[in-house]
Amino acid sequence: MKSLVCLKQVPDTETQIKVNADGSGIVTDGIKYVINPYDEFSVEEALKLKEKFKAGEVVVLSIGPDRCVEAIRTALAMGADRGVHVCDEAVNNGDPFVMAQTLAAASGNIEYDIIFCGHRAIDDDFAETGAMLAELLKIPQITLVTKIEVSADKKTITCERDIEGGKETVESPLPCVVSSQKGLNEPRYASLPGIMKAKKKPVDKKTFADLGLTPDAKLVSKNFSMPGSRQAGQKFEGMEPQEVAKTVVQALRSEAKVI
Amino acid sequence: MTDKFVSIRNLRFLLHEVLNIENLTQFDHYSDHSRETFDLALDTAHKIARNLLLPSLQEMDKNQPTFEKGIVHVHPVVKEFIQECGKGGWIAANASYEADGQQLPFSVTTACHFIFGAANYSASVYPLLMYGAAHLIESFGSDQLKREFIPSIFSGKWQGTMALTEPQAGSSLGDIQTQAIPTDENHFLIKGQKIFISAGDHDAVENVVHLMLARIKGAPSGVKGVSLFVVPKKRRDESGNLSPNDVNVSALYHKLGYRGAPIVQLSMGENGDCHGYLVGDPNKGLSYMFQMMNEARLAVGVGAAAIASAAYYASLEYTKERRQGRRLFDKDPDSEPIRIIDHSDVRRMLLFQRSIVEGSLSLVLQCCLYSDMAGVTTGDQKSKFSLLLDLLTPAAKTYPSEMGVMSVSQGLQCLGGYGFCDEFPLEQFYRDIRIHPIHEGSTGIQGLDLLGRKVVMHDSKAFVLFLDEVCSTISVACEIPDLKPYAEKLQHEINALREVTYGLMMLASSGHNEDYLEDSTLYLELFGIIAVAWQWLKQGIAATKQLERKLSQSDQDFYIGKIMTMKYFFLYELIKTYGLIERLSEEDGLTANFDDKFFAD
C-alpha cells in the first residue's frame, strides 16, 4: 500500500499568536512549530495501512521554508519512508490554490494508491487544498474521514465520514484523496530508534522551478486582525431578587439583544 | 492558565550552547547522533510529557495506589507510559546498540527525564528504575542473567527496583540483615525484609525485578559482607512459565507526596522459597550498587529541579494574571490594581525560583556530560571526568533537592492563599518535592560523602580538578567586561572554599574526626552554592557570546534574561556563603560535644 501524505507545519496550538504591526501576517519570532494535527492523523493512518498490507511506502510531502524539514523528520521518525520538501519563496506562503498546484505537480513523480490531506490546517483554516488537489489530479476525494478500510486488491476504499449528527459510509475507487478528521486514530509518538533511522532517510528538496510551475494565486491576503477584547460583564447588586430578574431580562432584551 | 512546565528553549541552550554536547558526536560511540537527533528526542519527550503525563498529574495524587489481596494497583496511565517507554526505546536509550539501546548520551536522556519529571514526577520514576536495574545487570551480571532479565525490563514488561533499605538499616547499609543461603543449584535462598522500595510492586507490569542487597550466610559483618542479588517477584518454572517467587508485599506506605508511585515493604522467603541470583562476586554488592545509586542520585537532583520548574511556571503564570494592590507610592485608591508580577518582591520570588531551577539543572547536566565523557575517553582524561563526576554527585543531588523545596515554597507563596489550596498545583508540588532531600541518600549522608570521602579521595585530586575547572571558567569570564565583577566574586568564594577545606582537612589529620565532619552538611551547602554559581557563570558566558550575533527579539530577551538571572544568583544567593564560611572556619565542636541531656527541655 503506497501512501502520499501531504503535511503542513503550523504553529503549536500552545503558541500565543500576535498579528504584526502592519497586519500583513503574524509575528513569527519565537513560535514553536509542529505538524498540523490533522496531518498527524494522516501519517498514522498511512503507517497503519503499510503495516496491514505488509508492503508499500509512506512518502511525506511538505511545502514551506527550511524549518519544515523538522516536521518531515518527525514524520520519518514516526515511521514514514522518505520525504519531499518543496521550499521556494514563491510558494511558501501561497494561497490554497498554489499549494494544491504545487502538491499536484510534486506528486507527479510519486507512486501512490492514496493521498492523505488533513481535513484542514489549524493555522489558516482554509480547508480547501485537499479538494483542489483532487480536482487537479482528476481523482475522487472523501472528506472528514474517521475510518478507513482498503480492499485486499487495493482497488477500492471504504470510509466512514462525519456528517451532521452521525456517520456516513462511502466507497470510492483508488487512487483518491482522503482528508483526515479527528477520531481517525491516535497518532503514535516517534520512537528513539525511529529518530535514529529518520536521520538516514532521504528528503528530496525541490524548488518551484524544479516542478516546472509558475504560481497562480487566486486569493490575496489583505489583512490580519485579532478578535476584539471581550467586554467586562455587568453586576446587578443591591436589589431585591425580583428587581434583579426584571433588570437582567431588560438588559438581555435591549442591550444584549439576545431575547 | 497555560500548561507550561518546562522550557525546551532553556534545555537547548544548556545542552548546545553551554555544554556543547554536540562535541560528543566526534567520538565513535556517539557518531551516529547529531544535534538534530538530540532535539528530536527532546521534542518527542515533551510531546509525551504534555499529552500523556501532564493530564494525570493531579489524578495520580488524588487516587493513590491501593493494596488489595496482596497486589498493588496503580493509575492506568502508569501502564500506558511504561509501555510507551518500552516501545519508544526510552528505557534502553543509554544502552549500547548490542543491548538494543540507542547509545544516546546520558546528558540527553537526563534532559528528557527532566521533561517527564516536570510533567508528572511520580510517573517519571518507573522507567528510570527500570533502566538503573537493567544497567546494573548489564554491568556486573552473568550472561545468563542478562538474557533472562534485560530484554523484559527494556521492553517495559518488567519493573526494576533497587531494594536496599531494611527496617533497621537505612542510611547505614552495612547493617542490613537480609540473608542469602547458598544452595547446590544456581540460586541462593533469600530471607528478610525490605522497606521503602519505590515501585516495589504494581499491576502495570507482568513482573518486578528487585536488585537487592543481602548478606551471604557467614559473610563478614559490615559493608564488606554485602552482596548483590537479582530477586524477581516471579521466576520461571521448569516449563518456562512465570510463577511466584515467595516475594510478598507486606505493606504499602501512605506518603506526604510523590503519591503516584507506590513505596512498599517487602518480605522475602516467608515460605523458604525465594530464589535470588548473585550478581558479580560475593561481598562486592555495595560497590556494584553504587553505580545504580549514583545514577539515581543524579536522577533525584534532576527530578527536584523538574518539580521546581513546574512550580516556577505555574507561579509565573499566576503572577502575570492576578491583580492585587498598587505601586507603593500610588495613593489613588481608585487606580487600577497592578499585576502582582509588577511588585518587585514578587519578581524577586520568581527570580529566586528561576535561578534555582536553571542553576540546578545546569549542574546536573554538567555531571551527566562528565559521565558521558568518562565513557568515551581513556587514561588521564577518563580518570579526570570520573573524579569530577564522583565529587560533584553529592552536590548535584542535594542542591536541587534542598533548594528545590525552598523554590517550590516561594512558588506557592506567589499564589498566596490559593497556593495553599488544591485548586492550584503548587501544594502538590510542595508535597511531591519533599522526598528529594531524603531518598537516595539523605542530605546528611551526602554531606559525609562529600567531605569525608570525595574531597579527600586520591589526595584530594578530584577537589583540585574541580577548582581548576571553576578557575578556567573564571578566566574566560574575566575577559568579558560585563561578567568580570561576577567572575571576581566567584574567585573570592573559590579561595574561601579552598581555605575552609584545607582547614577541615587539618582537623582530620590532627585526629579530630568528629569535629571535622560535624558540619559536613553545611560544607555541602557551601560547596553546592559555589558549584551552581560556577554553572551560572558558564551560562552567562554562553549567553554573552550569543548576544554578539544578530538575534530575533525573543532570542535577545532570552539571553538578556539569562544574564540578569545569573546576576541575581550572584547578588542574592552566592552571598549566602558568608555565614557558612564563617561557621565552617570555627573549631568549637559545638554540636559534636552537645550532650543529649541538654535537649531534655
PDB file of C-alpha atoms in Angstrom, chain A:
ATOM      1  CA  MET A   1       0.000   0.000   0.000  1.00  0.00           C
ATOM      2  CA  LYS A   2       1.568   3.236  -1.120  1.00  0.00           C
ATOM      3  CA  SER A   3       0.510   6.451   0.547  1.00  0.00           C
ATOM      4  CA  LEU A   4       1.388  10.024  -0.121  1.00  0.00           C
ATOM      5  CA  VAL A   5       0.879  12.195   2.951  1.00  0.00           C
ATOM      6  CA  CYS A   6       0.577  15.941   2.453  1.00  0.00           C
ATOM      7  CA  LEU A   7       1.875  17.553   5.590  1.00  0.00           C
ATOM      8  CA  LYS A   8       1.913  21.146   6.746  1.00  0.00           C
ATOM      9  CA  GLN A   9       3.989  22.631   9.530  1.00  0.00           C
ATOM     10  CA  VAL A  10       1.924  25.008  11.670  1.00  0.00           C
ATOM     11  CA  PRO A  11       2.391  26.980  14.904  1.00  0.00           C
ATOM     12  CA  ASP A  12       1.892  24.870  18.023  1.00  0.00           C
ATOM     13  CA  THR A  13      -1.586  25.327  19.486  1.00  0.00           C
ATOM     14  CA  GLU A  14       0.073  26.494  22.719  1.00  0.00           C
ATOM     15  CA  THR A  15       1.803  29.386  20.953  1.00  0.00           C
ATOM     16  CA  GLN A  16       0.334  32.801  21.580  1.00  0.00           C
ATOM     17  CA  ILE A  17      -0.217  34.297  18.154  1.00  0.00           C
ATOM     18  CA  LYS A  18       0.283  38.023  17.611  1.00  0.00           C
ATOM     19  CA  VAL A  19      -0.506  39.965  14.456  1.00  0.00           C
ATOM     20  CA  ASN A  20       2.393  42.040  13.133  1.00  0.00           C
ATOM     21  CA  ALA A  21       2.312  45.839  13.116  1.00  0.00           C
ATOM     22  CA  ASP A  22       1.025  46.329   9.545  1.00  0.00           C
ATOM     23  CA  GLY A  23      -1.488  43.499   9.753  1.00  0.00           C
ATOM     24  CA  SER A  24       0.148  41.649   6.854  1.00  0.00           C
ATOM     25  CA  GLY A  25       0.762  38.475   8.825  1.00  0.00           C
ATOM     26  CA  ILE A  26       1.621  37.087  12.239  1.00  0.00           C
ATOM     27  CA  VAL A  27       4.768  37.647  14.279  1.00  0.00           C
ATOM     28  CA  THR A  28       6.807  34.523  13.608  1.00  0.00           C
ATOM     29  CA  ASP A  29       9.596  35.234  16.093  1.00  0.00           C
ATOM     30  CA  GLY A  30       9.601  32.780  18.980  1.00  0.00           C
ATOM     31  CA  ILE A  31       6.927  30.496  17.508  1.00  0.00           C
ATOM     32  CA  LYS A  32       7.241  26.777  18.056  1.00  0.00           C
ATOM     33  CA  TYR A  33       6.135  24.782  15.017  1.00  0.00           C
ATOM     34  CA  VAL A  34       4.593  21.341  14.910  1.00  0.00           C
ATOM     35  CA  ILE A  35       2.975  19.022  12.381  1.00  0.00           C
ATOM     36  CA  ASN A  36      -0.601  20.113  11.675  1.00  0.00           C
ATOM     37  CA  PRO A  37      -2.573  17.766  13.995  1.00  0.00           C
ATOM     38  CA  TYR A  38      -4.880  16.596  11.174  1.00  0.00           C
ATOM     39  CA  ASP A  39      -1.809  15.685   9.121  1.00  0.00           C
ATOM     40  CA  GLU A  40      -0.526  13.663  12.040  1.00  0.00           C
ATOM     41  CA  PHE A  41      -3.669  11.531  11.767  1.00  0.00           C
ATOM     42  CA  SER A  42      -2.789  11.096   8.097  1.00  0.00           C
ATOM     43  CA  VAL A  43       0.756   9.928   8.867  1.00  0.00           C
ATOM     44  CA  GLU A  44      -0.545   7.440  11.411  1.00  0.00           C
ATOM     45  CA  GLU A  45      -3.196   6.069   9.059  1.00  0.00           C
ATOM     46  CA  ALA A  46      -0.697   5.706   6.217  1.00  0.00           C
ATOM     47  CA  LEU A  47       1.673   3.813   8.513  1.00  0.00           C
ATOM     48  CA  LYS A  48      -1.147   1.545   9.644  1.00  0.00           C
ATOM     49  CA  LEU A  49      -2.078   0.740   6.059  1.00  0.00           C
ATOM     50  CA  LYS A  50       1.517  -0.083   5.211  1.00  0.00           C
ATOM     51  CA  GLU A  51       1.729  -2.314   8.281  1.00  0.00           C
ATOM     52  CA  LYS A  52      -1.560  -4.013   7.427  1.00  0.00           C
ATOM     53  CA  PHE A  53      -0.558  -4.783   3.852  1.00  0.00           C
ATOM     54  CA  LYS A  54       2.972  -5.606   4.999  1.00  0.00           C
ATOM     55  CA  ALA A  55       4.316  -3.771   1.962  1.00  0.00           C
ATOM     56  CA  GLY A  56       4.390  -0.359   0.410  1.00  0.00           C
ATOM     57  CA  GLU A  57       5.742   3.057   1.126  1.00  0.00           C
ATOM     58  CA  VAL A  58       4.778   6.188   3.024  1.00  0.00           C
ATOM     59  CA  VAL A  59       6.010   9.386   1.387  1.00  0.00           C
ATOM     60  CA  VAL A  60       5.638  12.692   3.176  1.00  0.00           C
ATOM     61  CA  LEU A  61       5.241  15.809   1.049  1.00  0.00           C
ATOM     62  CA  SER A  62       5.512  19.266   2.564  1.00  0.00           C
ATOM     63  CA  ILE A  63       5.661  22.841   1.296  1.00  0.00           C
ATOM     64  CA  GLY A  64       7.299  25.608   3.279  1.00  0.00           C
ATOM     65  CA  PRO A  65      10.538  27.203   4.463  1.00  0.00           C
ATOM     66  CA  ASP A  66      13.621  25.353   5.727  1.00  0.00           C
ATOM     67  CA  ARG A  67      12.113  24.753   9.171  1.00  0.00           C
ATOM     68  CA  CYS A  68       9.557  22.395   7.551  1.00  0.00           C
ATOM     69  CA  VAL A  69      12.220  19.745   7.385  1.00  0.00           C
ATOM     70  CA  GLU A  70      11.758  19.303  11.176  1.00  0.00           C
ATOM     71  CA  ALA A  71       8.137  18.331  10.595  1.00  0.00           C
ATOM     72  CA  ILE A  72       9.162  15.939   7.816  1.00  0.00           C
ATOM     73  CA  ARG A  73      11.822  14.378  10.063  1.00  0.00           C
ATOM     74  CA  THR A  74       9.264  13.923  12.825  1.00  0.00           C
ATOM     75  CA  ALA A  75       7.020  12.042  10.394  1.00  0.00           C
ATOM     76  CA  LEU A  76      10.022   9.981   9.280  1.00  0.00           C
ATOM     77  CA  ALA A  77      10.784   9.237  12.942  1.00  0.00           C
ATOM     78  CA  MET A  78       7.195   8.007  13.328  1.00  0.00           C
ATOM     79  CA  GLY A  79       7.980   5.559  10.525  1.00  0.00           C
ATOM     80  CA  ALA A  80       7.403   7.239   7.144  1.00  0.00           C
ATOM     81  CA  ASP A  81       9.914   6.170   4.492  1.00  0.00           C
ATOM     82  CA  ARG A  82      11.008   9.321   2.744  1.00  0.00           C
ATOM     83  CA  GLY A  83      10.210  12.987   2.368  1.00  0.00           C
ATOM     84  CA  VAL A  84       9.765  15.524  -0.400  1.00  0.00           C
ATOM     85  CA  HIS A  85      10.198  19.133   0.621  1.00  0.00           C
ATOM     86  CA  VAL A  86       9.153  21.904  -1.743  1.00  0.00           C
ATOM     87  CA  CYS A  87      10.901  25.013  -0.489  1.00  0.00           C
ATOM     88  CA  ASP A  88      10.545  28.139  -2.555  1.00  0.00           C
ATOM     89  CA  GLU A  89       9.971  31.747  -1.550  1.00  0.00           C
ATOM     90  CA  ALA A  90       7.405  31.995  -4.348  1.00  0.00           C
ATOM     91  CA  VAL A  91       5.203  29.356  -2.831  1.00  0.00           C
ATOM     92  CA  ASN A  92       5.945  29.103   0.894  1.00  0.00           C
ATOM     93  CA  ASN A  93       3.089  31.461   1.731  1.00  0.00           C
ATOM     94  CA  GLY A  94       0.934  30.591  -1.229  1.00  0.00           C
ATOM     95  CA  ASP A  95      -2.854  30.503  -1.196  1.00  0.00           C
ATOM     96  CA  PRO A  96      -4.687  27.153  -1.183  1.00  0.00           C
ATOM     97  CA  PHE A  97      -4.694  27.010  -4.978  1.00  0.00           C
ATOM     98  CA  VAL A  98      -0.927  27.499  -5.223  1.00  0.00           C
ATOM     99  CA  MET A  99      -0.497  24.844  -2.553  1.00  0.00           C
ATOM    100  CA  ALA A 100      -2.744  22.433  -4.458  1.00  0.00           C
ATOM    101  CA  GLN A 101      -0.953  23.238  -7.728  1.00  0.00           C
ATOM    102  CA  THR A 102       2.392  22.524  -6.098  1.00  0.00           C
ATOM    103  CA  LEU A 103       1.252  19.326  -4.406  1.00  0.00           C
ATOM    104  CA  ALA A 104      -0.253  18.085  -7.664  1.00  0.00           C
ATOM    105  CA  ALA A 105       2.955  18.792  -9.571  1.00  0.00           C
ATOM    106  CA  ALA A 106       5.176  17.273  -6.872  1.00  0.00           C
ATOM    107  CA  SER A 107       3.021  14.136  -6.695  1.00  0.00           C
ATOM    108  CA  GLY A 108       3.701  13.519 -10.386  1.00  0.00           C
ATOM    109  CA  ASN A 109       6.852  11.531  -9.703  1.00  0.00           C
ATOM    110  CA  ILE A 110       5.497   9.615  -6.738  1.00  0.00           C
ATOM    111  CA  GLU A 111       3.613   6.343  -6.884  1.00  0.00           C
ATOM    112  CA  TYR A 112       0.569   6.234  -4.631  1.00  0.00           C
ATOM    113  CA  ASP A 113      -2.639   4.353  -4.028  1.00  0.00           C
ATOM    114  CA  ILE A 114      -3.988   7.018  -1.734  1.00  0.00           C
ATOM    115  CA  ILE A 115      -3.243  10.643  -0.954  1.00  0.00           C
ATOM    116  CA  PHE A 116      -3.854  11.891   2.563  1.00  0.00           C
ATOM    117  CA  CYS A 117      -4.566  15.506   3.374  1.00  0.00           C
ATOM    118  CA  GLY A 118      -5.519  16.879   6.739  1.00  0.00           C
ATOM    119  CA  HIS A 119      -9.145  17.968   6.905  1.00  0.00           C
ATOM    120  CA  ARG A 120      -7.768  21.485   7.394  1.00  0.00           C
ATOM    121  CA  ALA A 121      -4.625  23.225   8.614  1.00  0.00           C
ATOM    122  CA  ILE A 122      -5.066  24.724  12.053  1.00  0.00           C
ATOM    123  CA  ASP A 123      -3.260  27.940  11.097  1.00  0.00           C
ATOM    124  CA  ASP A 124      -5.141  29.387   8.104  1.00  0.00           C
ATOM    125  CA  ASP A 125      -8.191  27.094   8.348  1.00  0.00           C
ATOM    126  CA  PHE A 126      -8.985  27.272   4.626  1.00  0.00           C
ATOM    127  CA  ALA A 127      -9.781  23.535   4.287  1.00  0.00           C
ATOM    128  CA  GLU A 128      -9.568  23.937   0.512  1.00  0.00           C
ATOM    129  CA  THR A 129      -6.270  22.413  -0.546  1.00  0.00           C
ATOM    130  CA  GLY A 130      -7.331  18.764  -0.453  1.00  0.00           C
ATOM    131  CA  ALA A 131     -10.355  19.371  -2.652  1.00  0.00           C
ATOM    132  CA  MET A 132      -8.372  21.379  -5.190  1.00  0.00           C
ATOM    133  CA  LEU A 133      -5.647  18.748  -5.270  1.00  0.00           C
ATOM    134  CA  ALA A 134      -8.205  16.021  -6.050  1.00  0.00           C
ATOM    135  CA  GLU A 135      -9.661  18.194  -8.762  1.00  0.00           C
ATOM    136  CA  LEU A 136      -6.276  18.929 -10.320  1.00  0.00           C
ATOM    137  CA  LEU A 137      -5.382  15.234 -10.281  1.00  0.00           C
ATOM    138  CA  LYS A 138      -8.860  14.256 -11.549  1.00  0.00           C
ATOM    139  CA  ILE A 139      -9.372  11.743  -8.761  1.00  0.00           C
ATOM    140  CA  PRO A 140     -12.152  11.413  -6.163  1.00  0.00           C
ATOM    141  CA  GLN A 141     -11.962  12.926  -2.721  1.00  0.00           C
ATOM    142  CA  ILE A 142     -13.529  11.777   0.524  1.00  0.00           C
ATOM    143  CA  THR A 143     -13.638  14.413   3.247  1.00  0.00           C
ATOM    144  CA  LEU A 144     -13.832  14.287   7.059  1.00  0.00           C
ATOM    145  CA  VAL A 145     -12.796  10.667   7.218  1.00  0.00           C
ATOM    146  CA  THR A 146     -12.814   8.891  10.577  1.00  0.00           C
ATOM    147  CA  LYS A 147     -12.368   5.271   9.479  1.00  0.00           C
ATOM    148  CA  ILE A 148     -10.709   3.599   6.506  1.00  0.00           C
ATOM    149  CA  GLU A 149     -10.936   0.115   5.008  1.00  0.00           C
ATOM    150  CA  VAL A 150      -8.994  -0.698   1.849  1.00  0.00           C
ATOM    151  CA  SER A 151      -9.970  -3.753  -0.194  1.00  0.00           C
ATOM    152  CA  ALA A 152      -7.437  -6.565  -0.442  1.00  0.00           C
ATOM    153  CA  ASP A 153      -6.849  -5.846  -4.134  1.00  0.00           C
ATOM    154  CA  LYS A 154      -6.198  -2.188  -3.283  1.00  0.00           C
ATOM    155  CA  LYS A 155      -8.727  -1.125  -5.878  1.00  0.00           C
ATOM    156  CA  THR A 156     -11.380   0.399  -3.610  1.00  0.00           C
ATOM    157  CA  ILE A 157     -11.571   2.226  -0.334  1.00  0.00           C
ATOM    158  CA  THR A 158     -14.477   2.355   2.114  1.00  0.00           C
ATOM    159  CA  CYS A 159     -14.515   5.284   4.517  1.00  0.00           C
ATOM    160  CA  GLU A 160     -16.620   6.354   7.402  1.00  0.00           C
ATOM    161  CA  ARG A 161     -17.046  10.118   7.456  1.00  0.00           C
ATOM    162  CA  ASP A 162     -18.534  12.647   9.845  1.00  0.00           C
ATOM    163  CA  ILE A 163     -21.846  14.145   8.875  1.00  0.00           C
ATOM    164  CA  GLU A 164     -24.162  16.317  10.923  1.00  0.00           C
ATOM    165  CA  GLY A 165     -25.433  14.180  13.769  1.00  0.00           C
ATOM    166  CA  GLY A 166     -23.951  10.904  12.544  1.00  0.00           C
ATOM    167  CA  LYS A 167     -21.726   8.992  10.190  1.00  0.00           C
ATOM    168  CA  GLU A 168     -21.837   8.169   6.509  1.00  0.00           C
ATOM    169  CA  THR A 169     -20.057   5.254   4.862  1.00  0.00           C
ATOM    170  CA  VAL A 170     -18.831   5.843   1.343  1.00  0.00           C
ATOM    171  CA  GLU A 171     -16.895   3.822  -1.182  1.00  0.00           C
ATOM    172  CA  SER A 172     -14.560   5.100  -3.850  1.00  0.00           C
ATOM    173  CA  PRO A 173     -12.126   3.660  -6.356  1.00  0.00           C
ATOM    174  CA  LEU A 174      -8.447   4.170  -5.635  1.00  0.00           C
ATOM    175  CA  PRO A 175      -6.408   6.251  -6.007  1.00  0.00           C
ATOM    176  CA  CYS A 176      -8.253   9.013  -4.235  1.00  0.00           C
ATOM    177  CA  VAL A 177      -7.681  11.886  -1.845  1.00  0.00           C
ATOM    178  CA  VAL A 178      -8.743  11.325   1.733  1.00  0.00           C
ATOM    179  CA  SER A 179      -8.933  14.158   4.232  1.00  0.00           C
ATOM    180  CA  SER A 180      -8.357  13.061   7.808  1.00  0.00           C
ATOM    181  CA  GLN A 181     -10.636  14.094  10.603  1.00  0.00           C
ATOM    182  CA  LYS A 182     -10.160  13.866  14.362  1.00  0.00           C
ATOM    183  CA  GLY A 183     -11.113  10.411  15.567  1.00  0.00           C
ATOM    184  CA  LEU A 184      -9.441   8.599  12.673  1.00  0.00           C
ATOM    185  CA  ASN A 185      -6.755   7.249  15.011  1.00  0.00           C
ATOM    186  CA  GLU A 186      -4.399   8.085  17.881  1.00  0.00           C
ATOM    187  CA  PRO A 187      -1.110   9.096  16.280  1.00  0.00           C
ATOM    188  CA  ARG A 188       1.912   7.266  17.639  1.00  0.00           C
ATOM    189  CA  TYR A 189       4.843   9.072  19.196  1.00  0.00           C
ATOM    190  CA  ALA A 190       8.163   8.938  17.398  1.00  0.00           C
ATOM    191  CA  SER A 191      10.395   6.281  18.932  1.00  0.00           C
ATOM    192  CA  LEU A 192      14.101   6.727  19.664  1.00  0.00           C
ATOM    193  CA  PRO A 193      15.075   4.006  17.166  1.00  0.00           C
ATOM    194  CA  GLY A 194      12.739   5.782  14.743  1.00  0.00           C
ATOM    195  CA  ILE A 195      14.526   9.075  15.372  1.00  0.00           C
ATOM    196  CA  MET A 196      17.881   7.431  14.643  1.00  0.00           C
ATOM    197  CA  LYS A 197      16.564   5.883  11.436  1.00  0.00           C
ATOM    198  CA  ALA A 198      14.899   9.135  10.351  1.00  0.00           C
ATOM    199  CA  LYS A 199      18.268  10.788  10.107  1.00  0.00           C
ATOM    200  CA  LYS A 200      19.267   8.434   7.321  1.00  0.00           C
ATOM    201  CA  LYS A 201      16.024   8.570   5.370  1.00  0.00           C
ATOM    202  CA  PRO A 202      16.082  10.697   2.216  1.00  0.00           C
ATOM    203  CA  VAL A 203      14.400  14.097   1.999  1.00  0.00           C
ATOM    204  CA  ASP A 204      14.271  15.369  -1.552  1.00  0.00           C
ATOM    205  CA  LYS A 205      14.308  19.163  -1.695  1.00  0.00           C
ATOM    206  CA  LYS A 206      12.643  20.876  -4.647  1.00  0.00           C
ATOM    207  CA  THR A 207      12.021  24.414  -5.842  1.00  0.00           C
ATOM    208  CA  PHE A 208       9.076  25.686  -7.827  1.00  0.00           C
ATOM    209  CA  ALA A 209      11.241  25.785 -10.927  1.00  0.00           C
ATOM    210  CA  ASP A 210      12.109  22.085 -10.464  1.00  0.00           C
ATOM    211  CA  LEU A 211       8.417  21.386 -10.741  1.00  0.00           C
ATOM    212  CA  GLY A 212       8.113  23.496 -13.881  1.00  0.00           C
ATOM    213  CA  LEU A 213       5.367  25.695 -12.491  1.00  0.00           C
ATOM    214  CA  THR A 214       4.573  29.345 -12.068  1.00  0.00           C
ATOM    215  CA  PRO A 215       2.431  30.277  -9.094  1.00  0.00           C
ATOM    216  CA  ASP A 216      -1.100  31.249  -9.976  1.00  0.00           C
ATOM    217  CA  ALA A 217      -2.633  32.525  -6.760  1.00  0.00           C
ATOM    218  CA  LYS A 218      -6.360  33.143  -6.732  1.00  0.00           C
ATOM    219  CA  LEU A 219      -6.553  34.805  -3.336  1.00  0.00           C
ATOM    220  CA  VAL A 220      -4.726  37.796  -1.945  1.00  0.00           C
ATOM    221  CA  SER A 221      -4.441  38.075   1.796  1.00  0.00           C
ATOM    222  CA  LYS A 222      -5.322  41.669   2.692  1.00  0.00           C
ATOM    223  CA  ASN A 223      -5.269  41.946   6.428  1.00  0.00           C
ATOM    224  CA  PHE A 224      -4.968  40.038   9.702  1.00  0.00           C
ATOM    225  CA  SER A 225      -6.542  41.199  12.940  1.00  0.00           C
ATOM    226  CA  MET A 226      -7.020  39.843  16.429  1.00  0.00           C
ATOM    227  CA  PRO A 227     -10.519  39.314  17.784  1.00  0.00           C
ATOM    228  CA  GLY A 228     -11.742  42.297  19.816  1.00  0.00           C
ATOM    229  CA  SER A 229     -11.309  42.004  23.551  1.00  0.00           C
ATOM    230  CA  ARG A 230     -14.297  40.770  25.488  1.00  0.00           C
ATOM    231  CA  GLN A 231     -16.310  43.405  27.249  1.00  0.00           C
ATOM    232  CA  ALA A 232     -16.497  43.264  31.005  1.00  0.00           C
ATOM    233  CA  GLY A 233     -19.666  41.713  32.443  1.00  0.00           C
ATOM    234  CA  GLN A 234     -22.256  43.668  34.348  1.00  0.00           C
ATOM    235  CA  LYS A 235     -23.077  43.170  38.002  1.00  0.00           C
ATOM    236  CA  PHE A 236     -26.551  43.790  39.361  1.00  0.00           C
ATOM    237  CA  GLU A 237     -26.239  44.319  43.081  1.00  0.00           C
ATOM    238  CA  GLY A 238     -28.138  45.766  45.983  1.00  0.00           C
ATOM    239  CA  MET A 239     -31.575  44.907  44.617  1.00  0.00           C
ATOM    240  CA  GLU A 240     -34.385  42.574  45.570  1.00  0.00           C
ATOM    241  CA  PRO A 241     -34.366  39.306  43.573  1.00  0.00           C
ATOM    242  CA  GLN A 242     -37.497  40.266  41.643  1.00  0.00           C
ATOM    243  CA  GLU A 243     -35.977  43.579  40.697  1.00  0.00           C
ATOM    244  CA  VAL A 244     -32.725  41.880  39.626  1.00  0.00           C
ATOM    245  CA  ALA A 245     -34.621  39.438  37.412  1.00  0.00           C
ATOM    246  CA  LYS A 246     -36.504  42.280  35.794  1.00  0.00           C
ATOM    247  CA  THR A 247     -33.353  44.304  35.157  1.00  0.00           C
ATOM    248  CA  VAL A 248     -31.487  41.320  33.753  1.00  0.00           C
ATOM    249  CA  VAL A 249     -34.336  40.465  31.366  1.00  0.00           C
ATOM    250  CA  GLN A 250     -34.445  44.070  30.273  1.00  0.00           C
ATOM    251  CA  ALA A 251     -30.675  44.122  29.681  1.00  0.00           C
ATOM    252  CA  LEU A 252     -30.814  40.869  27.726  1.00  0.00           C
ATOM    253  CA  ARG A 253     -33.544  42.270  25.562  1.00  0.00           C
ATOM    254  CA  SER A 254     -32.467  45.841  24.966  1.00  0.00           C
ATOM    255  CA  GLU A 255     -28.662  45.748  25.393  1.00  0.00           C
ATOM    256  CA  ALA A 256     -27.510  42.234  24.530  1.00  0.00           C
ATOM    257  CA  LYS A 257     -30.464  41.735  22.200  1.00  0.00           C
ATOM    258  CA  VAL A 258     -30.466  38.003  22.743  1.00  0.00           C
ATOM    259  CA  ILE A 259     -34.115  37.618  23.733  1.00  0.00           C
TER     260      ILE A 259
END
